[in-house]
Short mmCIF file of C-alpha atoms and ligand atoms in Angstrom, two decimals:
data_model
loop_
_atom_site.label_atom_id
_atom_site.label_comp_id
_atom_site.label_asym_id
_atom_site.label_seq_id
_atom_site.Cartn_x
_atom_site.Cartn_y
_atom_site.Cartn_z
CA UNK A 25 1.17 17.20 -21.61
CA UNK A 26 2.46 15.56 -18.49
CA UNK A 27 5.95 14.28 -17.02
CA UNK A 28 3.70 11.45 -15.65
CA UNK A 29 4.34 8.41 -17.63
CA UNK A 30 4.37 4.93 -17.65
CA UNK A 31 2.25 1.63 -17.07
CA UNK A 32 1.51 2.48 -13.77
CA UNK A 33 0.47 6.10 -14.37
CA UNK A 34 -2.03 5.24 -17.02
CA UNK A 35 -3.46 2.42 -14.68
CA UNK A 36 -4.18 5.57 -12.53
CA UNK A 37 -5.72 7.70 -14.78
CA UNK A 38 -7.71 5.25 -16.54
CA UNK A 39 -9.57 3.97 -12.99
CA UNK A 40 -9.66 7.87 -12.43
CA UNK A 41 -11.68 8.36 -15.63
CA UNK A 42 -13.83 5.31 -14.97
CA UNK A 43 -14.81 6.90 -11.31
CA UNK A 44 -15.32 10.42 -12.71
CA UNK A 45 -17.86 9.16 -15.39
CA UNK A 46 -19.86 6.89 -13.21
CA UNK A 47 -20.16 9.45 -10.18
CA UNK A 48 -20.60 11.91 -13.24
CA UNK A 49 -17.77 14.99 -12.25
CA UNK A 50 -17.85 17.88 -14.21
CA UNK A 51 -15.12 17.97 -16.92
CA UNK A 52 -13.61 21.24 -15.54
CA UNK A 53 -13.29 19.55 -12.13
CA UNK A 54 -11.13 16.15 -13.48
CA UNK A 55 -7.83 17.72 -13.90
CA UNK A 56 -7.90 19.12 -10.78
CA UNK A 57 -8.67 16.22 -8.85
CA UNK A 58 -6.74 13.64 -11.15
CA UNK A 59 -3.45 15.45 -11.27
CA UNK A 60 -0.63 15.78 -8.41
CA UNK A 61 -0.09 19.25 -6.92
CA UNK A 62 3.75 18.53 -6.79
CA UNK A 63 6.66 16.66 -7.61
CA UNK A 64 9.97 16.91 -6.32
CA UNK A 65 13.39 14.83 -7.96
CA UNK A 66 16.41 14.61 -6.15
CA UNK A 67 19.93 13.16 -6.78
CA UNK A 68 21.10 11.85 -3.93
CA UNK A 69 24.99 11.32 -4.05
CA UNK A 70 26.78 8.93 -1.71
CA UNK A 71 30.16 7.35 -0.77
CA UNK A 72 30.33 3.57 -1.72
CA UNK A 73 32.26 1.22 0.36
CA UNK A 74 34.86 0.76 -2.46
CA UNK A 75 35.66 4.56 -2.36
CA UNK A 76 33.50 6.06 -5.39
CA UNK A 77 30.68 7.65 -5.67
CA UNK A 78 27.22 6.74 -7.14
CA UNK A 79 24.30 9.29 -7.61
CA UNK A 80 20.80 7.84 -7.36
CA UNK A 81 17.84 9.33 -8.26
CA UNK A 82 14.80 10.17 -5.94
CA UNK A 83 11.34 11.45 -5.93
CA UNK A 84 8.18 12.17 -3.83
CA UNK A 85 4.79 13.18 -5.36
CA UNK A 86 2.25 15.22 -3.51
CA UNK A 87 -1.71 14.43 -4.75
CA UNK A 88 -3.28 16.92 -2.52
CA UNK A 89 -3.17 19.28 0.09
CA UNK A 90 -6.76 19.85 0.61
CA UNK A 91 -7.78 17.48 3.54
CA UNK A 92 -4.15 18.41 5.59
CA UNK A 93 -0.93 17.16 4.99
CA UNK A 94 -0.12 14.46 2.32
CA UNK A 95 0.93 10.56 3.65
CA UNK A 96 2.62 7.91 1.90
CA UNK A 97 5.28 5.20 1.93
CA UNK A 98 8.96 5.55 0.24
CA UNK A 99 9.46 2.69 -1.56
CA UNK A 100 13.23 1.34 -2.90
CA UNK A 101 13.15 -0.35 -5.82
CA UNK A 102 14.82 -0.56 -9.17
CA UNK A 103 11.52 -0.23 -10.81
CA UNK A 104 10.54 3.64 -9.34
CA UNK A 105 10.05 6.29 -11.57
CA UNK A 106 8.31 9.67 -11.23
CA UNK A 107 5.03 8.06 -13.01
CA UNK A 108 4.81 4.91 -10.74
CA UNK A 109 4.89 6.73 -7.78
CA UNK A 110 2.55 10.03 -8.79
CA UNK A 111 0.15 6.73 -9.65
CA UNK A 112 1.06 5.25 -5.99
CA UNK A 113 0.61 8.78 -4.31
CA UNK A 114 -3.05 9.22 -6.35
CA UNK A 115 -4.13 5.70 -4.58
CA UNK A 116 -2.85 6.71 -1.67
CA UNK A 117 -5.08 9.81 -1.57
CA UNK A 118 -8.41 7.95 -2.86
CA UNK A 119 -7.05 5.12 0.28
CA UNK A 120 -6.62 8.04 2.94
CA UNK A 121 -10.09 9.59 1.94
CA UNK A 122 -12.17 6.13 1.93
CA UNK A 123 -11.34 5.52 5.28
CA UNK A 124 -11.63 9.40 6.42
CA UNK A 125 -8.28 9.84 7.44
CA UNK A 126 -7.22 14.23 7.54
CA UNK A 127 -4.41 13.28 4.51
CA UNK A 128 -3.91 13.68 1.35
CA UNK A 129 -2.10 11.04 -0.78
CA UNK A 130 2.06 10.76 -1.42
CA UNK A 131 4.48 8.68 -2.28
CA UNK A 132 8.24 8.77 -2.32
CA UNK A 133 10.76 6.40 -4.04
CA UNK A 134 14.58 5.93 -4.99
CA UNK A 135 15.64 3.90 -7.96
CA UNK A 136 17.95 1.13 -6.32
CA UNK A 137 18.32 -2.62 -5.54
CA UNK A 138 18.41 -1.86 -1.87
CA UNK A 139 19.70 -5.43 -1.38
CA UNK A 140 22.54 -4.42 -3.53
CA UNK A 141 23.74 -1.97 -1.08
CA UNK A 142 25.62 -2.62 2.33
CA UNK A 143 24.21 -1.43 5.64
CA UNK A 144 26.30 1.43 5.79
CA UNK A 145 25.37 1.98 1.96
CA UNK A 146 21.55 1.86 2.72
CA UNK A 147 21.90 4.46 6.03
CA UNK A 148 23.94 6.96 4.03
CA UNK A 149 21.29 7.20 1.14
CA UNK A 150 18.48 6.88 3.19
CA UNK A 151 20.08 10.23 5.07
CA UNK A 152 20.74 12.05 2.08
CA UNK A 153 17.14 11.40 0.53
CA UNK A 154 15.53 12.84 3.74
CA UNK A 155 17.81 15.47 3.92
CA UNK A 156 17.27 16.96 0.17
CA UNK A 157 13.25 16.34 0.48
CA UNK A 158 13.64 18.47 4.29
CA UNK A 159 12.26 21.94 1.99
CA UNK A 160 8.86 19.93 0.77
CA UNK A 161 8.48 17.84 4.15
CA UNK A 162 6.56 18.11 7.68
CA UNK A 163 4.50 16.78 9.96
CA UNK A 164 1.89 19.39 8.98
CA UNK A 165 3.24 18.97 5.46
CA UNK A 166 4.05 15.66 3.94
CA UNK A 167 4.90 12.48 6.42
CA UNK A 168 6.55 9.60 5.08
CA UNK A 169 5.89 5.98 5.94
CA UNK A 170 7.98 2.39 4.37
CA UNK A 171 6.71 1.03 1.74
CA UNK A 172 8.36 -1.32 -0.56
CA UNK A 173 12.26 -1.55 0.42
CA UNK A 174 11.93 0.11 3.24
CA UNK A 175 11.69 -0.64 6.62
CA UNK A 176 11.29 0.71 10.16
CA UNK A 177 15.02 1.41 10.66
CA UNK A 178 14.81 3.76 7.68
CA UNK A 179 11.72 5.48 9.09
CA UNK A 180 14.44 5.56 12.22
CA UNK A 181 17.10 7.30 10.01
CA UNK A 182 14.65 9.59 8.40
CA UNK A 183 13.21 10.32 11.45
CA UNK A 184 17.18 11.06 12.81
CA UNK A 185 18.25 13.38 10.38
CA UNK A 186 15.16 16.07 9.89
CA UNK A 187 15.61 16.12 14.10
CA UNK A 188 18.86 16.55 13.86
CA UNK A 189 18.12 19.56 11.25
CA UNK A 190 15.86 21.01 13.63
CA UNK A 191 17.60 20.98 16.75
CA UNK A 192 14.91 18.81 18.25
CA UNK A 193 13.18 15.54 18.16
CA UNK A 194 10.40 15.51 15.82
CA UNK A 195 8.87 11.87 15.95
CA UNK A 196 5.85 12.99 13.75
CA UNK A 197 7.56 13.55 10.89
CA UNK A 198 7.66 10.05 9.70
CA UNK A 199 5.62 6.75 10.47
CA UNK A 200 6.80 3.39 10.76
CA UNK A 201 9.23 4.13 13.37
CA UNK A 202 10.89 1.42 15.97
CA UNK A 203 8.81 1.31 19.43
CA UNK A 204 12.26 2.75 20.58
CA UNK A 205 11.95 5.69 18.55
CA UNK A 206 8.87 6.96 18.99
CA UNK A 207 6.60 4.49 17.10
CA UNK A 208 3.32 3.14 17.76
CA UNK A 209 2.58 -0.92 18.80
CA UNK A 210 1.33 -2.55 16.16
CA UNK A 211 2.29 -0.56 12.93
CA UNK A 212 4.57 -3.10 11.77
CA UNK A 213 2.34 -5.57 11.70
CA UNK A 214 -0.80 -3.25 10.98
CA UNK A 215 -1.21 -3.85 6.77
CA UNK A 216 -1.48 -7.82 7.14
CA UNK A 217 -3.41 -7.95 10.06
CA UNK A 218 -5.72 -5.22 8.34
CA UNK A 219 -5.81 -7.31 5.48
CA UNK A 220 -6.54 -10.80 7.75
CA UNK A 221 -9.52 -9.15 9.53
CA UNK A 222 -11.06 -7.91 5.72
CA UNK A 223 -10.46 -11.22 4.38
CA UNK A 224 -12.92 -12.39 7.99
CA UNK A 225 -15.39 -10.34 7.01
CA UNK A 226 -15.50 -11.23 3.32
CA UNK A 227 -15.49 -15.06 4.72
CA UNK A 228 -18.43 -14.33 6.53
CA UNK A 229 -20.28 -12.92 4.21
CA UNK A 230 -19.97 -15.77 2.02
CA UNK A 231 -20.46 -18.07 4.60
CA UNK A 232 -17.10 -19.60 4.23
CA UNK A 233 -15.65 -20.82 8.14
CA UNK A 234 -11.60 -20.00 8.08
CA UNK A 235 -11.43 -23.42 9.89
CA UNK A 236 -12.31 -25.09 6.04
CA UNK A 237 -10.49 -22.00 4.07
CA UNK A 238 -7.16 -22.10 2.13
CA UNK A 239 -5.12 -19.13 1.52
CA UNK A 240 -2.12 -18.15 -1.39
CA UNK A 241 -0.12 -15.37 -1.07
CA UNK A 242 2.15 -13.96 -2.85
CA UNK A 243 5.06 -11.97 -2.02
CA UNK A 244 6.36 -12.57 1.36
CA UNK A 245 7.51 -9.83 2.98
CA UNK A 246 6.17 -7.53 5.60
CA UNK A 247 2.56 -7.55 3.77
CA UNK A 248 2.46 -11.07 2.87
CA UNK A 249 4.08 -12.69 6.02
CA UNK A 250 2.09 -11.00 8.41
CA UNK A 251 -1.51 -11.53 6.13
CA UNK A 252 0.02 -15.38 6.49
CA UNK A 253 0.31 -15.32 9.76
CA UNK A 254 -2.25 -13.59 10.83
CA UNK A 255 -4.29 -15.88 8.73
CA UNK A 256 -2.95 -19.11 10.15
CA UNK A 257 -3.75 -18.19 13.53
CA UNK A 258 -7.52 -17.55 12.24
CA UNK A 259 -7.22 -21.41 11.24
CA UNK A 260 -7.18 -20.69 7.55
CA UNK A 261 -4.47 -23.09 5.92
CA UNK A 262 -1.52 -21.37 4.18
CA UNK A 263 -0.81 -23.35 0.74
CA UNK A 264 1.19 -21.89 -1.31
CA UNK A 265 3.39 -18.81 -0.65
CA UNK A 266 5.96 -17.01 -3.23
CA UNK A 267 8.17 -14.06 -3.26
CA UNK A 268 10.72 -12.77 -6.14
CA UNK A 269 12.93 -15.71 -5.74
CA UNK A 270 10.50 -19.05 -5.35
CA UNK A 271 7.20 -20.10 -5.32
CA UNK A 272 5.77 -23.00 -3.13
CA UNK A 273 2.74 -24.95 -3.02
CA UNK A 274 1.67 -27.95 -0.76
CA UNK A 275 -2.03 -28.47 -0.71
CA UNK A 276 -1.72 -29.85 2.71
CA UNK A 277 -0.43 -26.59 4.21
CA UNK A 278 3.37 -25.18 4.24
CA UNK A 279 4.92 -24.93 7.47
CA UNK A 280 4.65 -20.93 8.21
CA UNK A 281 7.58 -20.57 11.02
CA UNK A 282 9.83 -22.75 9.25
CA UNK A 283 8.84 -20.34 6.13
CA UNK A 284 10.16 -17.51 8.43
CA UNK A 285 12.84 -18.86 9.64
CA UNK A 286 14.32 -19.60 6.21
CA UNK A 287 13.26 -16.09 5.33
CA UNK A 288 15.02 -14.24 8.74
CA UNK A 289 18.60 -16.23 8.12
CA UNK A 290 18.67 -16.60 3.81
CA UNK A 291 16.63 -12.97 3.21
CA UNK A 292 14.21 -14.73 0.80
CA UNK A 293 12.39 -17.87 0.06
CA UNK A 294 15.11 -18.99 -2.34
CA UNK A 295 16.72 -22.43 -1.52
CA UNK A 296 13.73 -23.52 0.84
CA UNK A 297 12.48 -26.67 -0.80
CA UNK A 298 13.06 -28.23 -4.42
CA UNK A 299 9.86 -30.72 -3.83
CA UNK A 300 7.13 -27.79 -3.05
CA UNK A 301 8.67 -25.98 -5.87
CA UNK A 302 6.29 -24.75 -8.45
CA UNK A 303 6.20 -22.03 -11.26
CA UNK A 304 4.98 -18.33 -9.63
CA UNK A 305 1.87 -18.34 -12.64
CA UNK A 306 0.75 -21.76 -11.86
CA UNK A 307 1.16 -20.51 -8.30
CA UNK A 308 -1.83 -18.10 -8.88
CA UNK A 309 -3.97 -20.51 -10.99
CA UNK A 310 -4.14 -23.44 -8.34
CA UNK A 311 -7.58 -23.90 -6.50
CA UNK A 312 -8.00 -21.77 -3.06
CA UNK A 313 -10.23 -20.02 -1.41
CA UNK A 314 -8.40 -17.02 -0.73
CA UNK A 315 -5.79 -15.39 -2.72
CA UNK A 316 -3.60 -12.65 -1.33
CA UNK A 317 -1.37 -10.54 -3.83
CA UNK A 318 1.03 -8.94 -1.26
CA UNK A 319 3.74 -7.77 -3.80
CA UNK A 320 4.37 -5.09 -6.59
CA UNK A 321 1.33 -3.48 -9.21
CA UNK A 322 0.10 -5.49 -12.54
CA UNK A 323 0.42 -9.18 -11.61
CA UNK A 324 -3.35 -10.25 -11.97
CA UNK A 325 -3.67 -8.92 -16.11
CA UNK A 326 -5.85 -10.11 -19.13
CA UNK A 327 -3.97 -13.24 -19.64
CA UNK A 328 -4.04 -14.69 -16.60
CA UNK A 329 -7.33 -13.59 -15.08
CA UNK A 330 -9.37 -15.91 -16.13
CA UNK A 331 -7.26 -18.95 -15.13
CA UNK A 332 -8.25 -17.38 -11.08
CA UNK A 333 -9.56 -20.14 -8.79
CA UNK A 334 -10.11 -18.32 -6.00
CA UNK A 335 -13.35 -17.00 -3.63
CA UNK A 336 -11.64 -14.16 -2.49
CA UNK A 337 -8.90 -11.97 -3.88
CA UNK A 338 -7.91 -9.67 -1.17
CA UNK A 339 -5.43 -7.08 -2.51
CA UNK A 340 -2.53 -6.50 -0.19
CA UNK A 341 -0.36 -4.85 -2.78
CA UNK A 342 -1.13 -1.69 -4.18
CA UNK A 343 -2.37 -1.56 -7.69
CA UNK A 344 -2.13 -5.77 -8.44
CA UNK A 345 -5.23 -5.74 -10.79
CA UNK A 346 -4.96 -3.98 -14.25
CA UNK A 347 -8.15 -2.20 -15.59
CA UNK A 348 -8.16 -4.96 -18.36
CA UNK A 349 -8.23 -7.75 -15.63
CA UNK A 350 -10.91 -5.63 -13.76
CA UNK A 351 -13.36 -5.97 -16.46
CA UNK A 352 -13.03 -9.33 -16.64
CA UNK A 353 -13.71 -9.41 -12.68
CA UNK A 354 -16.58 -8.07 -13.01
CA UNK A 355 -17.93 -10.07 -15.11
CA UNK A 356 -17.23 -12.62 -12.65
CA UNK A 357 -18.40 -10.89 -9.60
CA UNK A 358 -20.71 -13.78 -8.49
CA UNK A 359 -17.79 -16.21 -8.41
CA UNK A 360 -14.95 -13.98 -6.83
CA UNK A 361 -15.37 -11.32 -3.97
CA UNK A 362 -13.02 -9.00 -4.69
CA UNK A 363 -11.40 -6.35 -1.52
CA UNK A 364 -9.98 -3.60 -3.85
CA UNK A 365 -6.44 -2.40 -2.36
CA UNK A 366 -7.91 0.54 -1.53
CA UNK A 367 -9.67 -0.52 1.61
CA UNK A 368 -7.84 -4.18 1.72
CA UNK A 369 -4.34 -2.37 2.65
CA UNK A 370 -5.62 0.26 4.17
CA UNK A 371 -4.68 -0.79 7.78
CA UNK A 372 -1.15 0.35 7.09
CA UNK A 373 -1.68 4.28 6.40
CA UNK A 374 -5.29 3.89 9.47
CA UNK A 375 -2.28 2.89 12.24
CA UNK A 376 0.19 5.50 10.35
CA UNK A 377 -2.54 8.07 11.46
CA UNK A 378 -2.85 6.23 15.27
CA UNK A 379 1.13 6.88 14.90
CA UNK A 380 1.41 10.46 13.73
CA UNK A 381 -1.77 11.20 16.34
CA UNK A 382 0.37 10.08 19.17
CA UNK A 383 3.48 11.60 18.20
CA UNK A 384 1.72 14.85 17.80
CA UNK A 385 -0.18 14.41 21.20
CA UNK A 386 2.99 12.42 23.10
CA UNK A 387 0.32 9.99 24.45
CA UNK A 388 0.76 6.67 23.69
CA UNK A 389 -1.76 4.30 23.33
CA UNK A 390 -1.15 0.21 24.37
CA UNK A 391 -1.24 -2.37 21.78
CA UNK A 392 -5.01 -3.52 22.16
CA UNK A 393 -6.40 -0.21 22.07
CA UNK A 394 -4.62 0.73 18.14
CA UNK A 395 -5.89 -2.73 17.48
CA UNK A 396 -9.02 -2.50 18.63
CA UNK A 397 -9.56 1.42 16.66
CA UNK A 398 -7.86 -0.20 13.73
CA UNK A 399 -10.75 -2.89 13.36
CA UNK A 400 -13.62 -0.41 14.15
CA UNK A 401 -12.41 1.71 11.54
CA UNK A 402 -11.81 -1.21 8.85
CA UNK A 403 -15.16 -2.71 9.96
CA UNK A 404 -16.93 0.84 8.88
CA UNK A 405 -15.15 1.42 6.16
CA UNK A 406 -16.05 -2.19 4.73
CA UNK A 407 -19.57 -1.71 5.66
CA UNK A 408 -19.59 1.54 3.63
CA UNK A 409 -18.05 0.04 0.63
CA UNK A 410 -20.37 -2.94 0.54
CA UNK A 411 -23.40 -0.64 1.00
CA UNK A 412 -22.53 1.42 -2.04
CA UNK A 413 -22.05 -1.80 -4.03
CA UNK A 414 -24.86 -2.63 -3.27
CA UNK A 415 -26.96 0.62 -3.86
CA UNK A 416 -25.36 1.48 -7.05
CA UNK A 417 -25.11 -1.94 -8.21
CA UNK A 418 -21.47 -1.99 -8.93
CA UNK A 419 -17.86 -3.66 -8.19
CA UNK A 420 -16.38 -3.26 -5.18
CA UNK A 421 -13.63 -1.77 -6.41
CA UNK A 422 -15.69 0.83 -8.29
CA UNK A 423 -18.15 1.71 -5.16
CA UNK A 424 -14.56 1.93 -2.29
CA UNK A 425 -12.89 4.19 -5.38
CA UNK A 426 -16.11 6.50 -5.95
CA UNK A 427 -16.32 7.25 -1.96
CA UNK A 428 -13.12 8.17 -2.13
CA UNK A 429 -12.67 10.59 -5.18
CA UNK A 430 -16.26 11.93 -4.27
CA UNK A 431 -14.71 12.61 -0.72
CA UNK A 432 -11.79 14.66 -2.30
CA UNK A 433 -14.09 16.18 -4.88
CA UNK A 434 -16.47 17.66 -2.49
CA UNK A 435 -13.27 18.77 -0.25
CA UNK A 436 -12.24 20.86 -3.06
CA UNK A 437 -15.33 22.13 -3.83
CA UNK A 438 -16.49 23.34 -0.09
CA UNK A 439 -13.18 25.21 -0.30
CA UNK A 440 -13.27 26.77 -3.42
CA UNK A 441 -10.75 27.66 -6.30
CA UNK A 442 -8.17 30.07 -4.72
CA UNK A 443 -7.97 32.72 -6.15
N1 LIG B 515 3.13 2.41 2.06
C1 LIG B 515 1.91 2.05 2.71
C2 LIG B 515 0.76 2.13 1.74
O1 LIG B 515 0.94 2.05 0.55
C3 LIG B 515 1.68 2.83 3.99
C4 LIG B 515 1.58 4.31 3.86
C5 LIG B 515 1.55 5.04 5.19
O2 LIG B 515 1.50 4.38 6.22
O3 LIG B 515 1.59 6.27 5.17
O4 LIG B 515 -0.37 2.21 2.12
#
């Protein structure tokens, strides 16, 4: 019996279960790793500009609290529910433990079309979220990060209203924050670039040059832009982009600033070309070398697997590859190198930690050294993944997972059962 539900949830549990029986855990020990240590739902009530009042509802799930406080994005979306984001939080702990950061894994959510809200709209609920989850939140507690939805001028109004609770500034109780307000350099930017320097390594390995590389990516915002940039400027060639309004494809590269411009002054790809135009699933079937999904969980499934014509899938979203389509991966492991979420996104939460490390110290760090820590850490955290691939002969996916839940595992066991 759970309240955990959903597609999502069971994607979780499912990979869970996988993990557990090849690193053989103990039955008695699976609940106890698998399942979240708390939930919290909110309604979160707020004026509208036309005078009434709507109630939205909100949630953050807590994984773990063994390795320190738990760290995860709040996403806004109409698609969150209490399952999707207990399966989001469980990721992010597995993601935190891989690369050795002291967290355990959260994740946060509202159910709303933040685009459907005004500015004032969007502060107001934003501020009343934070301000119900201020019991269950901390900077040696639970620290909140954006994630889908949200962006750094949330993490600014978050960040506002728990100071403003405490009669203090307390810049370490979120991530993600403005330079102005106590954020790190290069945060913004730090998932896509994370994801860009991955994809080099995976390159290399297969002795592909970026010079001769193409790249599609979909989903286009602060993943997917920045993984496009980032990969431009390593000379790979950006064919085909999409977001939630339009997919494009030109074999002989897409302009990228235009791309942004269009994006910065319309708020989505819609309306950029009728010529590039193309249909989002024959998006992800055409021919490239690299293939970036940068947007929501479940897009690569059993149906459309197999139709994949890429060398490289590098995972910028969280969760984009069902267990069903996993299989099938695997099976094609010679053909496609795969860089599971887990490690491929994990750039985000690594300069989240720089962030929070700072704040907590109040010494800031310039922009080349958080780059420069970000890479060391992704470069060691790929070399471990690859090594237990190799020793235990399995995916990717299933060696960056197994370090991960083993990490938590052993965490729990060190410390013992309380009482
Ligand atoms: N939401 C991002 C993720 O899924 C970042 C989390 C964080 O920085 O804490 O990894």
């Amino acid at each position: 019996m759970t309240i955990y539900t959903g597609p999502v949830f069971e994607m979780a549990r499912r990979q869970f279960d996988q993990i557990a029986n090849h690193i053989e855990m103990p039955d008695d020990e699976r609940e106890r790793v698998f399942y979240p240590k708390r939930a919290v739902t909110v309604s979160c009530p707020i004026h509208r500009d036309d005078g009434s009042v709507t109630v939205f509802q909100g949630y953050r799930v807590q994984h773990h609290l063994t390795l320190g406080p738990t760290k995860g994005g709040t996403r806004f979306a109409k698609t969150v529910d209490i399952g999707e984001v207990a399966a989001l939080a469980v990721w992010m702990s597995w993601k935190c433990a891989l690369a050795g950061l002291p967290y355990g894994g959260a994740k946060g959510g509202i159910t709303v079309d933040p685009r459907a809200l005004s500015s004032r709209e969007l502060e107001a609920l934003s501020r009343r979220y934070i301000q119900e989850m201020i019991p269950f939140v901390g900077p040696h507690t639970d620290v909140m990060a954006p994630d889908m939805g949200t962006d750094e001028q949330v993490m600014a109004w978050f960040m506002d209203t728990y100071s403003m609770y405490q009669g203090r500034t307390v810049t370490e109780i979120v991530t993600g924050k403005p330079v102005s307000a106590g954020g790190t350099e290069g945060r913004r930017e730090a998932t896509g670039r994370g994801v860009a320097h991955l994809v080099g390594r995976a390159l290399d390995r297969i002795g592909l040059s970026p010079q001769r590389s193409t790249v599609i990516v979909q989903g286009f915002g602060n993943v997917g832009s920045v993984t496009a940039c980032a990969l431009a400027e390593r000379g790979v060639k950006v064919i085909g982009v999409s977001d939630h309004t339009a997919s494009y494809y030109s074999p002989g590269g897409l302009d990228l600033s235009e791309l942004q411009r269009h994006v910065a002054c319309k708020g989505s790809l819609h309306g950029f070309s009728s010529e590039l135009s193309i249909e989002p699933e024959d998006l992800m079937a055409q021919r490239c070398d690299i293939l970036v999904p940068a947007a929501v969980e479940r897009v690569i499934t059993h149906e459309n697997v197999s139709r994949l014509r890429c060398r490289i899938l590098a995972e910028g979203a969280n969760g984009p590859t069902t267990p069903e389509a996993d299989e099938i991966l695997d099976q094609r492991r010679d053909e496609i190198f795969v860089l599971p979420d887990i490690l491929c996104n994990a750039g985000g939460v690594i300069v989240s930690y720089f962030e929070w490390v700072q704040g907590l110290q109040q010494l800031f760090w310039a922009e080349n050294e958080v780059l420069s820590r970000l890479h060391g850490l992704l470069d060691r955290t790929f070399d471990q993944v690859m090594a237990r691939s190799d020793r235990d002969r399995v995916s990717h996916r299933t060696a960056a997972l197994a370090i991960g839940v083993e990490r938590v595992r052993d965490a729990k066991r060190t410390r013992g059962l309380f009482p």
